[in-house]
Coordinates of C-alpha atoms and ligand atoms in Angstrom, one line a residue:
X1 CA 106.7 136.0 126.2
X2 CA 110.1 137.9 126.9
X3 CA 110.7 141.1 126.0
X4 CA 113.3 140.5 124.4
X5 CA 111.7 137.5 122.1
X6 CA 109.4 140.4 120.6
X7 CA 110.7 141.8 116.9
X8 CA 110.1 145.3 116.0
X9 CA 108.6 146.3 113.2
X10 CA 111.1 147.7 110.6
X11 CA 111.3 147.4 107.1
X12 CA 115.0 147.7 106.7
X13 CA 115.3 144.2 108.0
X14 CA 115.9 141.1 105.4
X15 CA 112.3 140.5 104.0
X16 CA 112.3 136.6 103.9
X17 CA 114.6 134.1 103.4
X18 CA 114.9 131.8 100.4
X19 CA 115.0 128.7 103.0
X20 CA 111.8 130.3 104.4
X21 CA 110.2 131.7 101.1
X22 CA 110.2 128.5 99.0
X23 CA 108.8 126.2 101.1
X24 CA 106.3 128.6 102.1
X25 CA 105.2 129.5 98.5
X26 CA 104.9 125.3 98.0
X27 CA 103.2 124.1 100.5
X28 CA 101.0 127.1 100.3
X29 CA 100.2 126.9 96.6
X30 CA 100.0 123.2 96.5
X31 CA 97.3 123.3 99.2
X32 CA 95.4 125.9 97.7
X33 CA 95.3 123.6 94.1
X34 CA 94.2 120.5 96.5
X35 CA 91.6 122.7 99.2
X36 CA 90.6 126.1 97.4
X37 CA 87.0 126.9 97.4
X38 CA 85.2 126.3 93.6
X39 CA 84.0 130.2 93.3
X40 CA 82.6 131.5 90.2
X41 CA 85.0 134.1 89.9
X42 CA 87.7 131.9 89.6
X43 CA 86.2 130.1 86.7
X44 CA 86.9 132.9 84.9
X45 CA 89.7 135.0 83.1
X46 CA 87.6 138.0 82.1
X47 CA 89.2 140.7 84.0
X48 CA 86.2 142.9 84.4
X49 CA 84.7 139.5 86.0
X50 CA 87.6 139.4 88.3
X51 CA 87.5 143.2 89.5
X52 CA 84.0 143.0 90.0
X53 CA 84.5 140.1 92.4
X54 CA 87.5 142.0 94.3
X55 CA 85.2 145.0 94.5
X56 CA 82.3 143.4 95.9
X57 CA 84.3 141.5 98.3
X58 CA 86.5 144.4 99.9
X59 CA 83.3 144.6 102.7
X60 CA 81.0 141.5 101.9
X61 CA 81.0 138.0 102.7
X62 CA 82.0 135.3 99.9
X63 CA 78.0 133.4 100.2
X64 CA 76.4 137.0 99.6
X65 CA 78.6 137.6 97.2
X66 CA 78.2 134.9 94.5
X67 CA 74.3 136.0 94.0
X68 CA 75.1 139.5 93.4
X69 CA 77.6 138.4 91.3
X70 CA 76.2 137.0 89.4
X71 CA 73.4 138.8 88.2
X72 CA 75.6 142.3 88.3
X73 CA 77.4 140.5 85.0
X74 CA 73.9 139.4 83.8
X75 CA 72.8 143.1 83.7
X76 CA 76.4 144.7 82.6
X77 CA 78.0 141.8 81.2
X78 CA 80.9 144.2 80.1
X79 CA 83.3 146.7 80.9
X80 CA 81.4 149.0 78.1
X81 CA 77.6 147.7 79.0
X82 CA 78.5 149.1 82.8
X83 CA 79.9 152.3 81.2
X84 CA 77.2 153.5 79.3
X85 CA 74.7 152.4 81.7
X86 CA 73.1 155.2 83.9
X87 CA 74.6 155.7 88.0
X88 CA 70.9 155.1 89.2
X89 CA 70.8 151.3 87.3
X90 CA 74.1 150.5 88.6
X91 CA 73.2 151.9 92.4
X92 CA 70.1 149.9 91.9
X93 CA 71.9 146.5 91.2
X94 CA 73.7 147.0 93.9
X95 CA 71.0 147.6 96.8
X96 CA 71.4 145.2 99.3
X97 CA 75.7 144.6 99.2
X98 CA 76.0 148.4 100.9
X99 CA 78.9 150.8 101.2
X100 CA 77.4 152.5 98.1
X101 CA 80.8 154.6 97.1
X102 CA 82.5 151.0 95.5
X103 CA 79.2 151.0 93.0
X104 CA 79.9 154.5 92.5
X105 CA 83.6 154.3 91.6
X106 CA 83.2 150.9 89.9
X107 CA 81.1 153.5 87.6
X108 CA 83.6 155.8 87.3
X109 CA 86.4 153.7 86.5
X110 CA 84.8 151.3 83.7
X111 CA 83.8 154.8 82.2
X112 CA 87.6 155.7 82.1
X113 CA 88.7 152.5 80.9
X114 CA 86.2 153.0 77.7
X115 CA 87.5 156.5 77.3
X116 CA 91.1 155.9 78.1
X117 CA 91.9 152.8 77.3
X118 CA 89.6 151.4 74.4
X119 CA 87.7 149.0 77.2
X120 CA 90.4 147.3 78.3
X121 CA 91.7 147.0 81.7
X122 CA 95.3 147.6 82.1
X123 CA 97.3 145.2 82.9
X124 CA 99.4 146.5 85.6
X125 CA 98.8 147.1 89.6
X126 CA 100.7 150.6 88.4
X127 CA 98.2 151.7 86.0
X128 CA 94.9 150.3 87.5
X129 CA 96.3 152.7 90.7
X130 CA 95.0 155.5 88.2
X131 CA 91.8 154.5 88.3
X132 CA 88.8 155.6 90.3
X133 CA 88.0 153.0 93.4
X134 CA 91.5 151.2 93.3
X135 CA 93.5 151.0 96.2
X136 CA 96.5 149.5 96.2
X137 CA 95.2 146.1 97.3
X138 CA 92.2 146.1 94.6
X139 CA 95.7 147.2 91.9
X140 CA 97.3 144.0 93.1
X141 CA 94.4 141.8 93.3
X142 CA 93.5 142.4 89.9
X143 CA 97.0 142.6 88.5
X144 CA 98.2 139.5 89.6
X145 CA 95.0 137.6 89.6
X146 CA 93.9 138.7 85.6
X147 CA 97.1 139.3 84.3
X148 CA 99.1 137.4 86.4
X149 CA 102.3 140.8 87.3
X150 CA 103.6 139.7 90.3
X151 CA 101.8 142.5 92.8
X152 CA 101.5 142.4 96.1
X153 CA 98.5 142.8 98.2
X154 CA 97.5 142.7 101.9
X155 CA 94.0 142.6 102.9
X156 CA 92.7 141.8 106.6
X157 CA 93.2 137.8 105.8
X158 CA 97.1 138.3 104.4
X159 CA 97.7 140.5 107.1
X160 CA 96.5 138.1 110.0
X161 CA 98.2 135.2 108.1
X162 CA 101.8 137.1 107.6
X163 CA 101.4 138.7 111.1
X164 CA 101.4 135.0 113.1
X165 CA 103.8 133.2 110.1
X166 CA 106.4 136.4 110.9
X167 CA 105.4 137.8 114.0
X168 CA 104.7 141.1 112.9
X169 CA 104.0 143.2 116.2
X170 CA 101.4 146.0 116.8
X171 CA 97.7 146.3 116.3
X172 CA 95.8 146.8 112.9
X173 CA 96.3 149.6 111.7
X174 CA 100.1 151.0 112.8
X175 CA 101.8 151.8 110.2
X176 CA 105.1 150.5 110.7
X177 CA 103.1 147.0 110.8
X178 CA 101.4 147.9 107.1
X179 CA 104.5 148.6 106.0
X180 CA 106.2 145.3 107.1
X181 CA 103.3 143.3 105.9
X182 CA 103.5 145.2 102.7
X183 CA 107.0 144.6 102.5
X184 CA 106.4 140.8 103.4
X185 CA 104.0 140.7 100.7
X186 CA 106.6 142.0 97.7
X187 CA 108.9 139.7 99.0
X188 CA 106.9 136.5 98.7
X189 CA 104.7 137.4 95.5
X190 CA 107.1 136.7 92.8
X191 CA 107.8 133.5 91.3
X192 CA 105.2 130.6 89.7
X193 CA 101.9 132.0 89.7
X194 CA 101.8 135.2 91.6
X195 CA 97.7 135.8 91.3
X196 CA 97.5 132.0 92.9
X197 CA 100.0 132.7 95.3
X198 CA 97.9 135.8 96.7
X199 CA 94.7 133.8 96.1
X200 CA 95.9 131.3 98.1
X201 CA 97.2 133.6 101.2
X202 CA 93.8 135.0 101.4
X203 CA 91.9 131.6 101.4
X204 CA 94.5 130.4 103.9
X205 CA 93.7 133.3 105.7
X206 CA 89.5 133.4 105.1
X207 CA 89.7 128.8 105.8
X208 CA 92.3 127.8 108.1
X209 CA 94.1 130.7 109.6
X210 CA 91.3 132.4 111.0
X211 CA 90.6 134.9 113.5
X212 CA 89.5 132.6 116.4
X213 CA 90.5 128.8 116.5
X214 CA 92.8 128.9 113.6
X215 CA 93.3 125.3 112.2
X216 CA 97.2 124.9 112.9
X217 CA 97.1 121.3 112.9
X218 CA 95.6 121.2 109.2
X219 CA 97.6 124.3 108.2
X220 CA 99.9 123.4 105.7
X221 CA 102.3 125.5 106.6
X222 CA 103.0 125.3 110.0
X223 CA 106.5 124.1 109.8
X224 CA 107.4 128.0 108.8
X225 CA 104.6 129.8 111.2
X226 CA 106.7 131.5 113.9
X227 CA 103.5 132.6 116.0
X228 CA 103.2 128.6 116.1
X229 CA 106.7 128.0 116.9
X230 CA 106.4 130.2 119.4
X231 CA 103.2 129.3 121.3
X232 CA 101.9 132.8 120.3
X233 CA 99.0 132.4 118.2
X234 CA 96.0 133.4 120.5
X235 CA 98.1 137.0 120.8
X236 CA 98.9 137.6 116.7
X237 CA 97.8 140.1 115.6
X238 CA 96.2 142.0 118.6
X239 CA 92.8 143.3 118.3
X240 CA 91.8 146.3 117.1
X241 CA 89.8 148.9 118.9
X242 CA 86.8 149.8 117.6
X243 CA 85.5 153.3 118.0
X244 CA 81.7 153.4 118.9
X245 CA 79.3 153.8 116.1
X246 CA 78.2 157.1 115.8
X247 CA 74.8 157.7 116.2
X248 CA 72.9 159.7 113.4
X249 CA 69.2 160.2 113.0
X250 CA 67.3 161.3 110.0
X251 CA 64.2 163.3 110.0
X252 CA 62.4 161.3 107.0
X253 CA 60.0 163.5 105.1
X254 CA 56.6 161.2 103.9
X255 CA 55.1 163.5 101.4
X256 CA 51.9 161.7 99.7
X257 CA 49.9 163.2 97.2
X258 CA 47.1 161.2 94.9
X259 CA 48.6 157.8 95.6
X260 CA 51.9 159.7 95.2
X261 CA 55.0 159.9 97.3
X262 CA 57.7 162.5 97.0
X263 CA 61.3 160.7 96.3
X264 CA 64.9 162.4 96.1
X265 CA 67.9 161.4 94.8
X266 CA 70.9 162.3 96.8
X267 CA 74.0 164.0 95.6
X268 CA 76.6 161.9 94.6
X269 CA 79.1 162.4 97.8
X270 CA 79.0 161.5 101.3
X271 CA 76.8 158.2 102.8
X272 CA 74.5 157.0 100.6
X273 CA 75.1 159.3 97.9
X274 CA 73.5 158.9 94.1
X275 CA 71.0 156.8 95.7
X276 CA 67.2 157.4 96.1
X277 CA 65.4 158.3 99.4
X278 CA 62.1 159.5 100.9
X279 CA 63.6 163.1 101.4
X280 CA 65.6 163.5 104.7
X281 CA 67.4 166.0 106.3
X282 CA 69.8 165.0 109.4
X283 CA 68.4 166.3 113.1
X284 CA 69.7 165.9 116.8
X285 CA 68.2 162.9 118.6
X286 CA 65.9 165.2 120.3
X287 CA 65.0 167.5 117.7
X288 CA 61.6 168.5 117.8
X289 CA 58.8 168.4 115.1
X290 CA 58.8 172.0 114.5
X291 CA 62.7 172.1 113.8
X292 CA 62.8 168.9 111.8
X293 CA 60.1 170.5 110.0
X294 CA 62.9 173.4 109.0
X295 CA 65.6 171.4 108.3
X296 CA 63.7 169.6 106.3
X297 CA 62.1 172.7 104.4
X298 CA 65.7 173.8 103.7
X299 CA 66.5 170.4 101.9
X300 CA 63.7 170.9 99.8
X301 CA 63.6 174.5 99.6
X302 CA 59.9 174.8 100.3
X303 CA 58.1 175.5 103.4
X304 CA 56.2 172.1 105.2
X305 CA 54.0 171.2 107.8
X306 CA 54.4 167.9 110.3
X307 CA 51.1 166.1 110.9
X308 CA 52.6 163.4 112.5
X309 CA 54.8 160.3 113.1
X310 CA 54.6 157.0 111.1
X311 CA 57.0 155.3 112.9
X312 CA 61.2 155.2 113.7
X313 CA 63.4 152.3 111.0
X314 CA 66.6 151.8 112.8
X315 CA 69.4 150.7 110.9
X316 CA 73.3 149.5 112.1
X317 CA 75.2 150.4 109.7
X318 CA 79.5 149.5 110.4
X319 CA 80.2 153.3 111.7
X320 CA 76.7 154.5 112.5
X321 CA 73.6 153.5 114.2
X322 CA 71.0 155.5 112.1
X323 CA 67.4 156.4 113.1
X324 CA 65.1 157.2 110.4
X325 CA 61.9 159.0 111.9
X326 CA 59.3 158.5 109.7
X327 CA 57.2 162.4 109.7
X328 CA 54.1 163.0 107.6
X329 CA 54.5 166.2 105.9
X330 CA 52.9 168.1 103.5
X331 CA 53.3 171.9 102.0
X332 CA 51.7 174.6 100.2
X333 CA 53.7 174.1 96.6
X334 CA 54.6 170.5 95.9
X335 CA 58.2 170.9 95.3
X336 CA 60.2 169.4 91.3
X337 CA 63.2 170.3 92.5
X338 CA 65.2 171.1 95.7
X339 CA 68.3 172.3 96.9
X340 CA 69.6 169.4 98.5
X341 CA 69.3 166.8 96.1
X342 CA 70.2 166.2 92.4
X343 CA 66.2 165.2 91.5
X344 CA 62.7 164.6 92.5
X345 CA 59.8 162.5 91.8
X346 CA 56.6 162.0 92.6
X347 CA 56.5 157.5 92.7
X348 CA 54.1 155.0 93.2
X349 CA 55.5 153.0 96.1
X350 CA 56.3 149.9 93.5
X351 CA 58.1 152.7 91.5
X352 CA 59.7 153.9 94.7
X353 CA 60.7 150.4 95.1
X354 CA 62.5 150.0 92.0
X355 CA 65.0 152.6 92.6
X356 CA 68.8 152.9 93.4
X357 CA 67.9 153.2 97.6
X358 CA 69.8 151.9 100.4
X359 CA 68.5 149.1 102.4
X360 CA 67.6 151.6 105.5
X361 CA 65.9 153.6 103.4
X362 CA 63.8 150.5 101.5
X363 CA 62.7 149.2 105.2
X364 CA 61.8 153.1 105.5
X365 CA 59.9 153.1 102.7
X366 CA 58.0 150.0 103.6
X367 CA 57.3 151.0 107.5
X368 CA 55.6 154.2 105.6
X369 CA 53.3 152.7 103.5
X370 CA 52.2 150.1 106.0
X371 CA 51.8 152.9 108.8
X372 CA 49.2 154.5 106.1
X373 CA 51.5 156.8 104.0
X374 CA 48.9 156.7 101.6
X375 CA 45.9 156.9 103.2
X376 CA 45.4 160.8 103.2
Ligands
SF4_1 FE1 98.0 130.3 111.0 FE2 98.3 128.3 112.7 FE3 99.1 128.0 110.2 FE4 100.5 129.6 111.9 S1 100.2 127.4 112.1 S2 99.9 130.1 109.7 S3 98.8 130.4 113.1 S4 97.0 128.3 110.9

């Protein structure tokens, strides 16, 4: 590859032309009406249905999806059942999909849409932006999808797609590249059928175009892919670096009293927050028992006593590798309310179990009672 073969990412350039653009929106929207996946979602023109699919898909895979899915709109079948219905049911539901702050927002938003706009969505990417948890991908998504307003949106499968059919240089994540894609993405969106035309980028994207061994020779449209033309699709786009994942370990308080075990509820910012836990404070790796035994006596604001280990969970989570060290406690005053968290109860395990709790902090739960939370 020559220098001088390379474009530069620039937004002042022409965005597509209509000799490109046409047969590109054809062939790609004809191949998406013979080849896209049958997905429940897109059974459907409820657009509560539709931004809960978008929501749940921003981090998850389609085939874990579908379940969830599906019995998220069984419990809140409507913008307004969702609303009214309390953070810890809706955390609950979602146990299991992970990145806990899309539940949270989804919350937050279908509250707003009852109070603000009589339960109804709106109908444009411009005012969904208002709302909590929308980006401006979700804004598009939804806008052109449910309401079919010719938005734009770029998600990691549009941007690998537009980055090989246009050569867009430099790595996820530059911005003069988000801008370009961004800017590719308005100029191909309007026209027949913009929420199909998106729809069909990203399946393109998720089915043929892939990350590794895209499927050029099926890929209807090759005859427009530059990054083909140009023997350059092993090297579009380049790969990101990934930081590390930072470790983080828990000291995990297992408090058991008459068959009892203490539970907290977190606060509602920062990881895993609204959701339910065995109480834990953060610690170094090394940290011994007598300080993990203060930090965690200043989470609950009552003194308590370590008598011993139960075990270590681990847990990777996308940006952190968590340790969860399981530490029998107990203290002088059994603590109703602490500091550090919105709420306390005293729970059977099965009750434990039926809480809004992260899936670290479920296999935490579990490794406790087994070790002999219980027996005291
Ligand atoms: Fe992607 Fe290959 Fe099609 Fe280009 S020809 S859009 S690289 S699948």
């Amino acid at each position: 590859m020559s220098p001088s073969r390379k474009r530069k990412a620039s937004t002042s350039e022409p965005l597509v032309e209509p000799s490109r653009r046409e047969p590109l929106r054809a062939h790609l929207l004809g191949w998406y009406d013979r080849q896209k996946r049958d997905l429940p979602w897109r059974r459907t023109r409820d657009p509560y249905a539709i931004w809960l699919s978008e929501v749940m898909l921003q981090q998850t895979q389609v085939a874990t999806v579908i379940p969830y899915w599906e019995r998220f709109l069984q419990r809140f079948p409507t913008v307004e059942a969702l609303a009214a219905a309390p953070l810890p049911d809706v955390l609950a539901a979602w146990r299991g999909l992970g990145y806990y702050s899309r539940a949270r927002n989804l919350h937050r938003a279908a509250q707003e849409v009852v109070a603000r706009f009589g339960g109804k969505l709106p109908s444009t990417a411009a005012e969904l932006l208002c709302l909590p948890g929308f980006g401006r991908y979700t804004a598009g998504a939804v806008a052109s999808i449910a309401f079919g307003e010719p938005a734009p949106l770029v998600d990691g499968n549009v941007a690998r797609v537009l980055s090989r059919l246009f050569e867009v240089e430099g790595p996820p994540g530059d911005r003069a590249r988000e801008a370009r894609l961004w800017a590719l993405a308005t100029g191909l969106v309007p026209g027949e059928r913009p929420g199909d035309f998106n729809q069909a980028l990203m399946e393109h994207g998720a089915t043929v175009c892939r990350p590794d061994s895209p499927l050029c020779l099926l890929c209807p449209v090759r005859e427009e892919c530059l990054a083909y033309r140009h023997g350059r699709v092993d090297e579009l786009p380049p790969a990101k670096v990934r930081a590390a994942p930072k470790r983080m370990t828990l000291a995990v308080a297992v408090w058991a009293h008459e068959g009892r075990l203490l539970l907290a509820r977190r606060a509602e910012k920062g990881l895993f927050g609204g959701l339910w836990e065995l109480p834990a404070a953060e610690v170094d790796g090394e940290t011994p028992d007598t300080t993990s035994a203060t930090r965690l006596a200043e989470a609950l604001g009552t003194p308590v006593t370590v008598h011993g280990h139960l075990g270590t969970v681990r847990r990777q989570l996308t940006h952190r590798a968590l340790s969860l060290r399981l530490l029998r406690v107990t203290g002088s005053a059994r603590p109703s309310h602490a500091p550090a968290f919105r709420e306390l109860r005293w729970c059977t395990p099965e009750e434990a179990s039926s809480l809004g709790m992260s899936t670290a902090m479920h296999k935490a739960l579990e490794a406790a009672v087994t070790a002999g939370a219980l027996r005291e």
